[in-house]
Amino acid sequence: MKDLNKKLAVIQTELKAKKSSYNSFGKYYFRKAEDILEAVKPFLLRESVSVRVDEELIQYPDTPPVIKSTAILSDGENSITATAIVGVDLQQKGMQTAQQFGAASSYGKKYALGNLFLIDDTADADSTNSGGTASKIVNKAKAKMNDEQFNKAVEFVKGGGAISAIESKYTITPVELLKLKSAVNG
């Protein structure tokens, strides 16, 4: 598992996923899941890993459906996952049901991949645009780090990564923040 963590740390620190799409209404560039997947491809053979995104539809009575997207990095023996949960806005005007599910799926994939590869979208219009329903749902759904994710975060910070990148993806307790800051200092 240590080897896979190192491979992930390499990808997290070297990955550059461009924002290739432009929203002419909001006048901003944004990144899609496809941009992240395209950027990660050069690492697959070099690091001997594979990446996939699995999705699960979750439905409870009297609530809107939710899509759980899980990004998975695997070396064939071990795997590391990151998850994003996005609600499907069935009241979105001007969209057919398939489009509503597709939009939620796209956001879920993007954020699961972003969580896995520690992509900082704090300046991304998707994270600062307060009008979008999916943005509101994703911002509310910041995950708490499990032990494995916290250990990856420590390695990321030790390798020169920014704590703010981790804070943008996870809810960090004061104790975890203190431990991350101490990792930077020594």
Short mmCIF file of N, CA and C in Angstrom, two decimals:
data_model
loop_
_atom_site.label_atom_id
_atom_site.label_comp_id
_atom_site.label_asym_id
_atom_site.label_seq_id
_atom_site.Cartn_x
_atom_site.Cartn_y
_atom_site.Cartn_z
N MET A 1 0.82 -1.20 0.00
CA MET A 1 0.00 0.00 0.00
C MET A 1 0.86 1.27 0.00
N LYS A 2 2.07 1.16 0.63
CA LYS A 2 2.96 2.32 0.66
C LYS A 2 3.33 2.75 -0.76
N ASP A 3 3.59 1.77 -1.62
CA ASP A 3 3.96 2.08 -3.01
C ASP A 3 2.83 2.82 -3.72
N LEU A 4 1.61 2.38 -3.51
CA LEU A 4 0.48 3.03 -4.15
C LEU A 4 0.29 4.45 -3.61
N ASN A 5 0.50 4.63 -2.32
CA ASN A 5 0.42 5.98 -1.75
C ASN A 5 1.48 6.90 -2.36
N LYS A 6 2.67 6.37 -2.57
CA LYS A 6 3.73 7.17 -3.19
C LYS A 6 3.36 7.53 -4.63
N LYS A 7 2.81 6.56 -5.35
CA LYS A 7 2.40 6.82 -6.73
C LYS A 7 1.32 7.90 -6.77
N LEU A 8 0.37 7.81 -5.85
CA LEU A 8 -0.68 8.82 -5.79
C LEU A 8 -0.09 10.18 -5.46
N ALA A 9 0.85 10.22 -4.52
CA ALA A 9 1.48 11.50 -4.16
C ALA A 9 2.20 12.12 -5.36
N VAL A 10 2.85 11.28 -6.16
CA VAL A 10 3.52 11.79 -7.37
C VAL A 10 2.48 12.40 -8.32
N ILE A 11 1.39 11.69 -8.54
CA ILE A 11 0.35 12.19 -9.44
C ILE A 11 -0.24 13.48 -8.87
N GLN A 12 -0.53 13.50 -7.57
CA GLN A 12 -1.13 14.68 -6.96
C GLN A 12 -0.24 15.91 -7.08
N THR A 13 1.05 15.73 -6.97
CA THR A 13 1.94 16.89 -7.02
C THR A 13 2.28 17.32 -8.44
N GLU A 14 2.24 16.40 -9.40
CA GLU A 14 2.63 16.73 -10.77
C GLU A 14 1.46 16.99 -11.72
N LEU A 15 0.27 16.55 -11.36
CA LEU A 15 -0.89 16.66 -12.25
C LEU A 15 -1.28 18.11 -12.50
N LYS A 16 -1.47 18.44 -13.76
CA LYS A 16 -1.95 19.77 -14.17
C LYS A 16 -3.15 19.56 -15.08
N ALA A 17 -4.34 19.76 -14.54
CA ALA A 17 -5.57 19.60 -15.32
C ALA A 17 -6.08 20.96 -15.73
N LYS A 18 -6.06 21.23 -17.03
CA LYS A 18 -6.46 22.54 -17.54
C LYS A 18 -7.97 22.71 -17.54
N LYS A 19 -8.38 23.94 -17.49
CA LYS A 19 -9.80 24.29 -17.62
C LYS A 19 -10.05 24.58 -19.10
N SER A 20 -10.59 23.60 -19.80
CA SER A 20 -10.70 23.70 -21.25
C SER A 20 -12.04 24.22 -21.74
N SER A 21 -13.01 24.31 -20.85
CA SER A 21 -14.35 24.73 -21.28
C SER A 21 -14.62 26.16 -20.82
N TYR A 22 -15.44 26.86 -21.61
CA TYR A 22 -15.73 28.26 -21.32
C TYR A 22 -17.23 28.47 -21.21
N ASN A 23 -17.64 29.14 -20.16
CA ASN A 23 -19.04 29.50 -19.97
C ASN A 23 -19.19 30.95 -20.43
N SER A 24 -19.79 31.15 -21.59
CA SER A 24 -19.90 32.51 -22.14
C SER A 24 -20.90 33.36 -21.37
N PHE A 25 -21.87 32.74 -20.71
CA PHE A 25 -22.84 33.50 -19.92
C PHE A 25 -22.15 34.06 -18.66
N GLY A 26 -21.44 33.21 -17.94
CA GLY A 26 -20.75 33.64 -16.72
C GLY A 26 -19.36 34.19 -16.98
N LYS A 27 -18.86 34.02 -18.20
CA LYS A 27 -17.55 34.50 -18.62
C LYS A 27 -16.42 33.92 -17.75
N TYR A 28 -16.37 32.60 -17.67
CA TYR A 28 -15.30 31.95 -16.93
C TYR A 28 -14.96 30.61 -17.59
N TYR A 29 -13.73 30.17 -17.35
CA TYR A 29 -13.28 28.86 -17.79
C TYR A 29 -13.52 27.87 -16.64
N PHE A 30 -13.79 26.62 -17.00
CA PHE A 30 -13.99 25.62 -15.98
C PHE A 30 -13.43 24.28 -16.44
N ARG A 31 -13.21 23.42 -15.46
CA ARG A 31 -12.62 22.11 -15.68
C ARG A 31 -13.72 21.07 -15.62
N LYS A 32 -13.66 20.08 -16.49
CA LYS A 32 -14.61 18.97 -16.49
C LYS A 32 -13.87 17.70 -16.07
N ALA A 33 -14.63 16.66 -15.73
CA ALA A 33 -14.02 15.37 -15.38
C ALA A 33 -13.13 14.89 -16.52
N GLU A 34 -13.56 15.12 -17.75
CA GLU A 34 -12.78 14.69 -18.91
C GLU A 34 -11.41 15.35 -18.94
N ASP A 35 -11.34 16.62 -18.50
CA ASP A 35 -10.04 17.32 -18.45
C ASP A 35 -9.10 16.65 -17.44
N ILE A 36 -9.65 16.26 -16.29
CA ILE A 36 -8.84 15.60 -15.27
C ILE A 36 -8.38 14.23 -15.78
N LEU A 37 -9.29 13.47 -16.38
CA LEU A 37 -8.93 12.15 -16.90
C LEU A 37 -7.87 12.26 -18.00
N GLU A 38 -7.99 13.24 -18.86
CA GLU A 38 -7.00 13.43 -19.92
C GLU A 38 -5.63 13.78 -19.33
N ALA A 39 -5.63 14.61 -18.27
CA ALA A 39 -4.37 15.01 -17.64
C ALA A 39 -3.71 13.86 -16.88
N VAL A 40 -4.50 12.92 -16.39
CA VAL A 40 -3.93 11.81 -15.61
C VAL A 40 -3.39 10.69 -16.51
N LYS A 41 -3.81 10.65 -17.76
CA LYS A 41 -3.39 9.55 -18.66
C LYS A 41 -1.88 9.35 -18.74
N PRO A 42 -1.06 10.41 -18.84
CA PRO A 42 0.39 10.18 -18.93
C PRO A 42 0.98 9.46 -17.71
N PHE A 43 0.31 9.54 -16.57
CA PHE A 43 0.80 8.90 -15.35
C PHE A 43 0.47 7.42 -15.29
N LEU A 44 -0.53 6.97 -16.03
CA LEU A 44 -1.03 5.60 -15.89
C LEU A 44 0.05 4.56 -16.18
N LEU A 45 0.69 4.63 -17.33
CA LEU A 45 1.74 3.67 -17.67
C LEU A 45 3.00 3.93 -16.86
N ARG A 46 3.34 5.19 -16.69
CA ARG A 46 4.56 5.55 -15.96
C ARG A 46 4.52 5.04 -14.51
N GLU A 47 3.37 5.15 -13.87
CA GLU A 47 3.23 4.75 -12.46
C GLU A 47 2.62 3.36 -12.30
N SER A 48 2.27 2.71 -13.42
CA SER A 48 1.65 1.38 -13.40
C SER A 48 0.37 1.35 -12.56
N VAL A 49 -0.52 2.29 -12.85
CA VAL A 49 -1.79 2.38 -12.15
C VAL A 49 -2.92 2.53 -13.15
N SER A 50 -4.14 2.35 -12.66
CA SER A 50 -5.32 2.62 -13.48
C SER A 50 -6.27 3.48 -12.65
N VAL A 51 -7.14 4.19 -13.37
CA VAL A 51 -8.13 5.06 -12.73
C VAL A 51 -9.48 4.75 -13.34
N ARG A 52 -10.49 4.69 -12.47
CA ARG A 52 -11.85 4.57 -12.96
C ARG A 52 -12.77 5.31 -12.01
N VAL A 53 -13.97 5.60 -12.49
CA VAL A 53 -14.99 6.25 -11.66
C VAL A 53 -16.23 5.37 -11.68
N ASP A 54 -16.66 4.96 -10.50
CA ASP A 54 -17.90 4.19 -10.36
C ASP A 54 -18.98 5.12 -9.83
N GLU A 55 -20.22 4.85 -10.23
CA GLU A 55 -21.34 5.66 -9.76
C GLU A 55 -22.43 4.78 -9.20
N GLU A 56 -23.11 5.32 -8.20
CA GLU A 56 -24.22 4.61 -7.58
C GLU A 56 -25.36 5.59 -7.38
N LEU A 57 -26.55 5.20 -7.79
CA LEU A 57 -27.74 6.02 -7.58
C LEU A 57 -28.32 5.65 -6.22
N ILE A 58 -28.51 6.65 -5.39
CA ILE A 58 -29.07 6.44 -4.06
C ILE A 58 -30.41 7.16 -3.99
N GLN A 59 -31.44 6.43 -3.62
CA GLN A 59 -32.77 7.02 -3.51
C GLN A 59 -33.41 6.64 -2.19
N TYR A 60 -33.95 7.65 -1.54
CA TYR A 60 -34.72 7.45 -0.32
C TYR A 60 -36.12 7.99 -0.57
N PRO A 61 -37.11 7.45 0.12
CA PRO A 61 -38.48 7.95 -0.09
C PRO A 61 -38.59 9.45 0.23
N ASP A 62 -39.32 10.15 -0.60
CA ASP A 62 -39.62 11.57 -0.39
C ASP A 62 -38.41 12.50 -0.40
N THR A 63 -37.32 12.09 -1.01
CA THR A 63 -36.15 12.97 -1.16
C THR A 63 -35.65 12.87 -2.60
N PRO A 64 -34.99 13.93 -3.06
CA PRO A 64 -34.43 13.86 -4.42
C PRO A 64 -33.35 12.78 -4.50
N PRO A 65 -33.18 12.20 -5.67
CA PRO A 65 -32.12 11.19 -5.83
C PRO A 65 -30.73 11.80 -5.68
N VAL A 66 -29.79 10.96 -5.30
CA VAL A 66 -28.41 11.37 -5.08
C VAL A 66 -27.52 10.42 -5.87
N ILE A 67 -26.47 10.97 -6.47
CA ILE A 67 -25.49 10.14 -7.17
C ILE A 67 -24.20 10.16 -6.36
N LYS A 68 -23.73 8.97 -6.01
CA LYS A 68 -22.46 8.81 -5.31
C LYS A 68 -21.42 8.40 -6.35
N SER A 69 -20.43 9.26 -6.56
CA SER A 69 -19.35 8.99 -7.51
C SER A 69 -18.09 8.66 -6.74
N THR A 70 -17.44 7.56 -7.11
CA THR A 70 -16.23 7.12 -6.42
C THR A 70 -15.11 7.00 -7.44
N ALA A 71 -14.06 7.82 -7.26
CA ALA A 71 -12.87 7.74 -8.10
C ALA A 71 -11.92 6.73 -7.46
N ILE A 72 -11.38 5.84 -8.28
CA ILE A 72 -10.57 4.74 -7.77
C ILE A 72 -9.22 4.72 -8.50
N LEU A 73 -8.15 4.75 -7.73
CA LEU A 73 -6.79 4.58 -8.25
C LEU A 73 -6.34 3.20 -7.81
N SER A 74 -5.88 2.37 -8.75
CA SER A 74 -5.50 1.00 -8.42
C SER A 74 -4.18 0.64 -9.09
N ASP A 75 -3.43 -0.20 -8.38
CA ASP A 75 -2.21 -0.76 -8.99
C ASP A 75 -2.41 -2.23 -9.33
N GLY A 76 -3.66 -2.70 -9.30
CA GLY A 76 -3.97 -4.09 -9.59
C GLY A 76 -4.08 -4.95 -8.35
N GLU A 77 -3.46 -4.50 -7.25
CA GLU A 77 -3.54 -5.23 -5.99
C GLU A 77 -4.26 -4.42 -4.92
N ASN A 78 -3.91 -3.15 -4.84
CA ASN A 78 -4.49 -2.24 -3.85
C ASN A 78 -5.20 -1.11 -4.57
N SER A 79 -6.07 -0.44 -3.85
CA SER A 79 -6.73 0.72 -4.44
C SER A 79 -6.96 1.79 -3.38
N ILE A 80 -7.04 3.02 -3.86
CA ILE A 80 -7.34 4.18 -3.03
C ILE A 80 -8.55 4.85 -3.67
N THR A 81 -9.50 5.24 -2.84
CA THR A 81 -10.73 5.83 -3.37
C THR A 81 -11.00 7.21 -2.78
N ALA A 82 -11.79 7.97 -3.50
CA ALA A 82 -12.31 9.25 -3.03
C ALA A 82 -13.73 9.36 -3.57
N THR A 83 -14.60 9.92 -2.77
CA THR A 83 -16.02 9.94 -3.11
C THR A 83 -16.58 11.35 -3.11
N ALA A 84 -17.55 11.57 -3.96
CA ALA A 84 -18.34 12.81 -3.95
C ALA A 84 -19.80 12.42 -4.07
N ILE A 85 -20.64 13.15 -3.36
CA ILE A 85 -22.07 12.89 -3.39
C ILE A 85 -22.76 14.15 -3.89
N VAL A 86 -23.58 13.99 -4.93
CA VAL A 86 -24.24 15.12 -5.57
C VAL A 86 -25.72 14.81 -5.73
N GLY A 87 -26.56 15.74 -5.34
CA GLY A 87 -28.00 15.58 -5.51
C GLY A 87 -28.41 15.87 -6.94
N VAL A 88 -29.47 15.23 -7.38
CA VAL A 88 -30.02 15.46 -8.71
C VAL A 88 -31.17 16.45 -8.57
N ASP A 89 -31.03 17.60 -9.20
CA ASP A 89 -32.07 18.63 -9.13
C ASP A 89 -33.14 18.34 -10.17
N LEU A 90 -34.21 17.71 -9.74
CA LEU A 90 -35.29 17.35 -10.66
C LEU A 90 -36.20 18.53 -10.97
N GLN A 91 -35.96 19.66 -10.34
CA GLN A 91 -36.76 20.86 -10.59
C GLN A 91 -36.04 21.84 -11.53
N GLN A 92 -34.89 21.46 -12.03
CA GLN A 92 -34.11 22.34 -12.91
C GLN A 92 -34.91 22.63 -14.18
N LYS A 93 -35.22 23.89 -14.38
CA LYS A 93 -36.03 24.27 -15.55
C LYS A 93 -35.21 24.18 -16.83
N GLY A 94 -35.89 23.80 -17.89
CA GLY A 94 -35.26 23.74 -19.19
C GLY A 94 -34.43 22.49 -19.43
N MET A 95 -34.49 21.55 -18.51
CA MET A 95 -33.71 20.32 -18.67
C MET A 95 -34.63 19.11 -18.60
N GLN A 96 -34.37 18.16 -19.45
CA GLN A 96 -35.09 16.90 -19.37
C GLN A 96 -34.44 16.05 -18.27
N THR A 97 -35.14 15.02 -17.83
CA THR A 97 -34.66 14.19 -16.73
C THR A 97 -33.27 13.63 -17.00
N ALA A 98 -33.04 13.15 -18.21
CA ALA A 98 -31.72 12.60 -18.55
C ALA A 98 -30.63 13.66 -18.39
N GLN A 99 -30.93 14.89 -18.77
CA GLN A 99 -29.96 15.98 -18.63
C GLN A 99 -29.71 16.30 -17.16
N GLN A 100 -30.75 16.25 -16.34
CA GLN A 100 -30.60 16.51 -14.91
C GLN A 100 -29.68 15.47 -14.27
N PHE A 101 -29.88 14.20 -14.60
CA PHE A 101 -29.02 13.15 -14.07
C PHE A 101 -27.61 13.28 -14.63
N GLY A 102 -27.51 13.60 -15.92
CA GLY A 102 -26.20 13.76 -16.55
C GLY A 102 -25.39 14.89 -15.93
N ALA A 103 -26.05 16.00 -15.62
CA ALA A 103 -25.36 17.14 -15.00
C ALA A 103 -24.85 16.74 -13.61
N ALA A 104 -25.70 16.08 -12.83
CA ALA A 104 -25.27 15.64 -11.50
C ALA A 104 -24.13 14.64 -11.60
N SER A 105 -24.22 13.72 -12.55
CA SER A 105 -23.17 12.73 -12.75
C SER A 105 -21.84 13.41 -13.09
N SER A 106 -21.89 14.39 -13.98
CA SER A 106 -20.67 15.12 -14.38
C SER A 106 -20.02 15.81 -13.18
N TYR A 107 -20.84 16.49 -12.39
CA TYR A 107 -20.30 17.15 -11.19
C TYR A 107 -19.72 16.12 -10.24
N GLY A 108 -20.43 15.03 -10.00
CA GLY A 108 -19.94 14.01 -9.08
C GLY A 108 -18.60 13.44 -9.50
N LYS A 109 -18.47 13.11 -10.79
CA LYS A 109 -17.21 12.58 -11.30
C LYS A 109 -16.09 13.59 -11.11
N LYS A 110 -16.36 14.83 -11.49
CA LYS A 110 -15.36 15.89 -11.38
C LYS A 110 -14.87 16.04 -9.94
N TYR A 111 -15.79 16.08 -9.00
CA TYR A 111 -15.40 16.29 -7.61
C TYR A 111 -14.77 15.05 -6.98
N ALA A 112 -15.18 13.86 -7.37
CA ALA A 112 -14.53 12.65 -6.87
C ALA A 112 -13.08 12.60 -7.36
N LEU A 113 -12.87 12.88 -8.64
CA LEU A 113 -11.51 12.91 -9.19
C LEU A 113 -10.70 14.03 -8.54
N GLY A 114 -11.33 15.19 -8.37
CA GLY A 114 -10.65 16.30 -7.71
C GLY A 114 -10.24 15.95 -6.29
N ASN A 115 -11.11 15.24 -5.57
CA ASN A 115 -10.77 14.80 -4.21
C ASN A 115 -9.61 13.82 -4.22
N LEU A 116 -9.63 12.88 -5.15
CA LEU A 116 -8.57 11.88 -5.22
C LEU A 116 -7.22 12.51 -5.54
N PHE A 117 -7.21 13.43 -6.48
CA PHE A 117 -5.95 14.01 -6.94
C PHE A 117 -5.64 15.36 -6.31
N LEU A 118 -6.43 15.75 -5.29
CA LEU A 118 -6.22 17.00 -4.56
C LEU A 118 -6.16 18.21 -5.49
N ILE A 119 -7.08 18.27 -6.41
CA ILE A 119 -7.14 19.40 -7.33
C ILE A 119 -7.87 20.54 -6.63
N ASP A 120 -7.21 21.66 -6.55
CA ASP A 120 -7.76 22.82 -5.85
C ASP A 120 -8.62 23.64 -6.81
N ASP A 121 -9.91 23.66 -6.55
CA ASP A 121 -10.83 24.43 -7.39
C ASP A 121 -11.35 25.67 -6.67
N THR A 122 -10.61 26.18 -5.70
CA THR A 122 -11.14 27.31 -4.94
C THR A 122 -11.37 28.53 -5.82
N ALA A 123 -10.60 28.68 -6.88
CA ALA A 123 -10.80 29.82 -7.76
C ALA A 123 -11.67 29.46 -8.96
N ASP A 124 -12.14 28.21 -9.00
CA ASP A 124 -12.97 27.75 -10.10
C ASP A 124 -14.38 28.30 -9.96
N ALA A 125 -14.96 28.70 -11.07
CA ALA A 125 -16.30 29.27 -11.04
C ALA A 125 -17.32 28.32 -10.44
N ASP A 126 -17.13 27.01 -10.60
CA ASP A 126 -18.06 26.05 -10.02
C ASP A 126 -18.09 26.15 -8.50
N SER A 127 -16.96 26.51 -7.89
CA SER A 127 -16.93 26.57 -6.44
C SER A 127 -17.27 27.97 -5.93
N THR A 128 -17.17 28.99 -6.77
CA THR A 128 -17.48 30.34 -6.32
C THR A 128 -18.82 30.84 -6.83
N ASN A 129 -19.42 30.15 -7.79
CA ASN A 129 -20.71 30.53 -8.34
C ASN A 129 -21.79 30.07 -7.37
N SER A 130 -22.35 31.01 -6.63
CA SER A 130 -23.32 30.64 -5.60
C SER A 130 -24.69 30.33 -6.18
N GLY A 131 -24.90 30.57 -7.45
CA GLY A 131 -26.21 30.36 -8.03
C GLY A 131 -26.50 28.93 -8.45
N GLY A 132 -25.48 28.11 -8.66
CA GLY A 132 -25.69 26.77 -9.18
C GLY A 132 -26.11 25.79 -8.10
N THR A 133 -27.13 25.03 -8.38
CA THR A 133 -27.64 24.06 -7.42
C THR A 133 -26.59 23.02 -7.09
N ALA A 134 -25.91 22.51 -8.11
CA ALA A 134 -24.90 21.48 -7.87
C ALA A 134 -23.77 22.04 -7.01
N SER A 135 -23.39 23.31 -7.20
CA SER A 135 -22.35 23.92 -6.39
C SER A 135 -22.76 23.94 -4.93
N LYS A 136 -23.99 24.30 -4.67
CA LYS A 136 -24.48 24.35 -3.29
C LYS A 136 -24.43 22.97 -2.66
N ILE A 137 -24.84 21.96 -3.38
CA ILE A 137 -24.87 20.60 -2.84
C ILE A 137 -23.45 20.11 -2.59
N VAL A 138 -22.55 20.32 -3.54
CA VAL A 138 -21.18 19.84 -3.39
C VAL A 138 -20.50 20.56 -2.24
N ASN A 139 -20.70 21.88 -2.12
CA ASN A 139 -20.07 22.62 -1.04
C ASN A 139 -20.55 22.14 0.32
N LYS A 140 -21.79 21.71 0.43
CA LYS A 140 -22.31 21.19 1.69
C LYS A 140 -21.77 19.80 1.96
N ALA A 141 -21.33 19.10 0.94
CA ALA A 141 -20.97 17.69 1.07
C ALA A 141 -19.47 17.47 1.24
N LYS A 142 -18.73 18.42 1.82
CA LYS A 142 -17.31 18.21 2.07
C LYS A 142 -17.15 17.04 3.01
N ALA A 143 -16.30 16.14 2.63
CA ALA A 143 -16.12 14.92 3.40
C ALA A 143 -15.13 15.12 4.53
N LYS A 144 -15.30 14.34 5.58
CA LYS A 144 -14.28 14.26 6.62
C LYS A 144 -13.24 13.26 6.14
N MET A 145 -11.99 13.49 6.50
CA MET A 145 -10.93 12.58 6.08
C MET A 145 -10.91 11.34 6.96
N ASN A 146 -10.74 10.18 6.31
CA ASN A 146 -10.48 8.98 7.09
C ASN A 146 -8.97 8.92 7.34
N ASP A 147 -8.50 7.92 8.08
CA ASP A 147 -7.08 7.83 8.44
C ASP A 147 -6.18 7.76 7.21
N GLU A 148 -6.60 6.98 6.21
CA GLU A 148 -5.80 6.83 4.99
C GLU A 148 -5.70 8.16 4.25
N GLN A 149 -6.81 8.88 4.14
CA GLN A 149 -6.80 10.17 3.46
C GLN A 149 -5.96 11.18 4.24
N PHE A 150 -6.06 11.14 5.57
CA PHE A 150 -5.26 12.06 6.38
C PHE A 150 -3.77 11.79 6.18
N ASN A 151 -3.38 10.51 6.16
CA ASN A 151 -1.97 10.17 5.93
C ASN A 151 -1.50 10.65 4.56
N LYS A 152 -2.37 10.53 3.55
CA LYS A 152 -2.04 11.05 2.21
C LYS A 152 -1.87 12.57 2.27
N ALA A 153 -2.75 13.22 3.03
CA ALA A 153 -2.68 14.68 3.15
C ALA A 153 -1.37 15.10 3.81
N VAL A 154 -0.94 14.36 4.83
CA VAL A 154 0.33 14.67 5.50
C VAL A 154 1.48 14.54 4.52
N GLU A 155 1.50 13.45 3.74
CA GLU A 155 2.55 13.26 2.74
C GLU A 155 2.52 14.38 1.68
N PHE A 156 1.32 14.77 1.29
CA PHE A 156 1.15 15.85 0.32
C PHE A 156 1.75 17.14 0.86
N VAL A 157 1.46 17.46 2.12
CA VAL A 157 1.97 18.70 2.73
C VAL A 157 3.47 18.62 2.92
N LYS A 158 3.98 17.46 3.33
CA LYS A 158 5.43 17.28 3.48
C LYS A 158 6.15 17.47 2.15
N GLY A 159 5.47 17.09 1.06
CA GLY A 159 6.04 17.22 -0.28
C GLY A 159 5.90 18.62 -0.85
N GLY A 160 5.40 19.56 -0.06
CA GLY A 160 5.29 20.94 -0.52
C GLY A 160 3.89 21.37 -0.93
N GLY A 161 2.91 20.48 -0.78
CA GLY A 161 1.53 20.82 -1.13
C GLY A 161 0.93 21.81 -0.14
N ALA A 162 -0.06 22.54 -0.59
CA ALA A 162 -0.70 23.56 0.23
C ALA A 162 -1.82 22.97 1.08
N ILE A 163 -1.85 23.36 2.35
CA ILE A 163 -2.92 22.92 3.25
C ILE A 163 -4.27 23.42 2.72
N SER A 164 -4.27 24.58 2.09
CA SER A 164 -5.53 25.12 1.56
C SER A 164 -6.14 24.20 0.51
N ALA A 165 -5.31 23.46 -0.23
CA ALA A 165 -5.84 22.51 -1.21
C ALA A 165 -6.60 21.38 -0.51
N ILE A 166 -6.10 20.98 0.63
CA ILE A 166 -6.77 19.92 1.39
C ILE A 166 -8.06 20.48 2.02
N GLU A 167 -7.97 21.70 2.56
CA GLU A 167 -9.15 22.33 3.18
C GLU A 167 -10.27 22.55 2.18
N SER A 168 -9.93 22.72 0.90
CA SER A 168 -10.97 22.94 -0.10
C SER A 168 -11.75 21.67 -0.40
N LYS A 169 -11.19 20.52 -0.06
CA LYS A 169 -11.83 19.24 -0.37
C LYS A 169 -12.42 18.55 0.85
N TYR A 170 -11.84 18.81 2.03
CA TYR A 170 -12.24 18.08 3.23
C TYR A 170 -12.56 19.04 4.37
N THR A 171 -13.41 18.59 5.27
CA THR A 171 -13.62 19.27 6.53
C THR A 171 -12.48 18.82 7.44
N ILE A 172 -11.71 19.77 7.94
CA ILE A 172 -10.53 19.46 8.74
C ILE A 172 -10.78 19.91 10.17
N THR A 173 -10.57 19.01 11.11
CA THR A 173 -10.73 19.35 12.51
C THR A 173 -9.53 20.21 12.95
N PRO A 174 -9.67 20.96 14.04
CA PRO A 174 -8.53 21.74 14.55
C PRO A 174 -7.31 20.88 14.87
N VAL A 175 -7.54 19.68 15.38
CA VAL A 175 -6.43 18.77 15.68
C VAL A 175 -5.72 18.35 14.40
N GLU A 176 -6.49 18.00 13.36
CA GLU A 176 -5.90 17.61 12.08
C GLU A 176 -5.12 18.78 11.48
N LEU A 177 -5.66 19.98 11.58
CA LEU A 177 -4.99 21.17 11.04
C LEU A 177 -3.64 21.38 11.75
N LEU A 178 -3.65 21.22 13.06
CA LEU A 178 -2.41 21.37 13.82
C LEU A 178 -1.38 20.34 13.39
N LYS A 179 -1.80 19.10 13.20
CA LYS A 179 -0.89 18.04 12.75
C LYS A 179 -0.36 18.33 11.35
N LEU A 180 -1.22 18.85 10.45
CA LEU A 180 -0.76 19.19 9.11
C LEU A 180 0.26 20.31 9.15
N LYS A 181 -0.01 21.32 9.98
CA LYS A 181 0.95 22.44 10.10
C LYS A 181 2.26 21.99 10.69
N SER A 182 2.23 21.05 11.63
CA SER A 182 3.48 20.55 12.20
C SER A 182 4.24 19.71 11.17
N ALA A 183 3.53 19.06 10.25
CA ALA A 183 4.19 18.30 9.19
C ALA A 183 4.97 19.22 8.26
N VAL A 184 4.45 20.44 8.06
CA VAL A 184 5.13 21.43 7.21
C VAL A 184 6.41 21.89 7.88
N ASN A 185 6.34 22.08 9.20
CA ASN A 185 7.47 22.63 9.94
C ASN A 185 8.49 21.60 10.37
N GLY A 186 8.22 20.35 10.10
CA GLY A 186 9.28 19.48 10.46
C GLY A 186 9.01 18.09 10.73
#
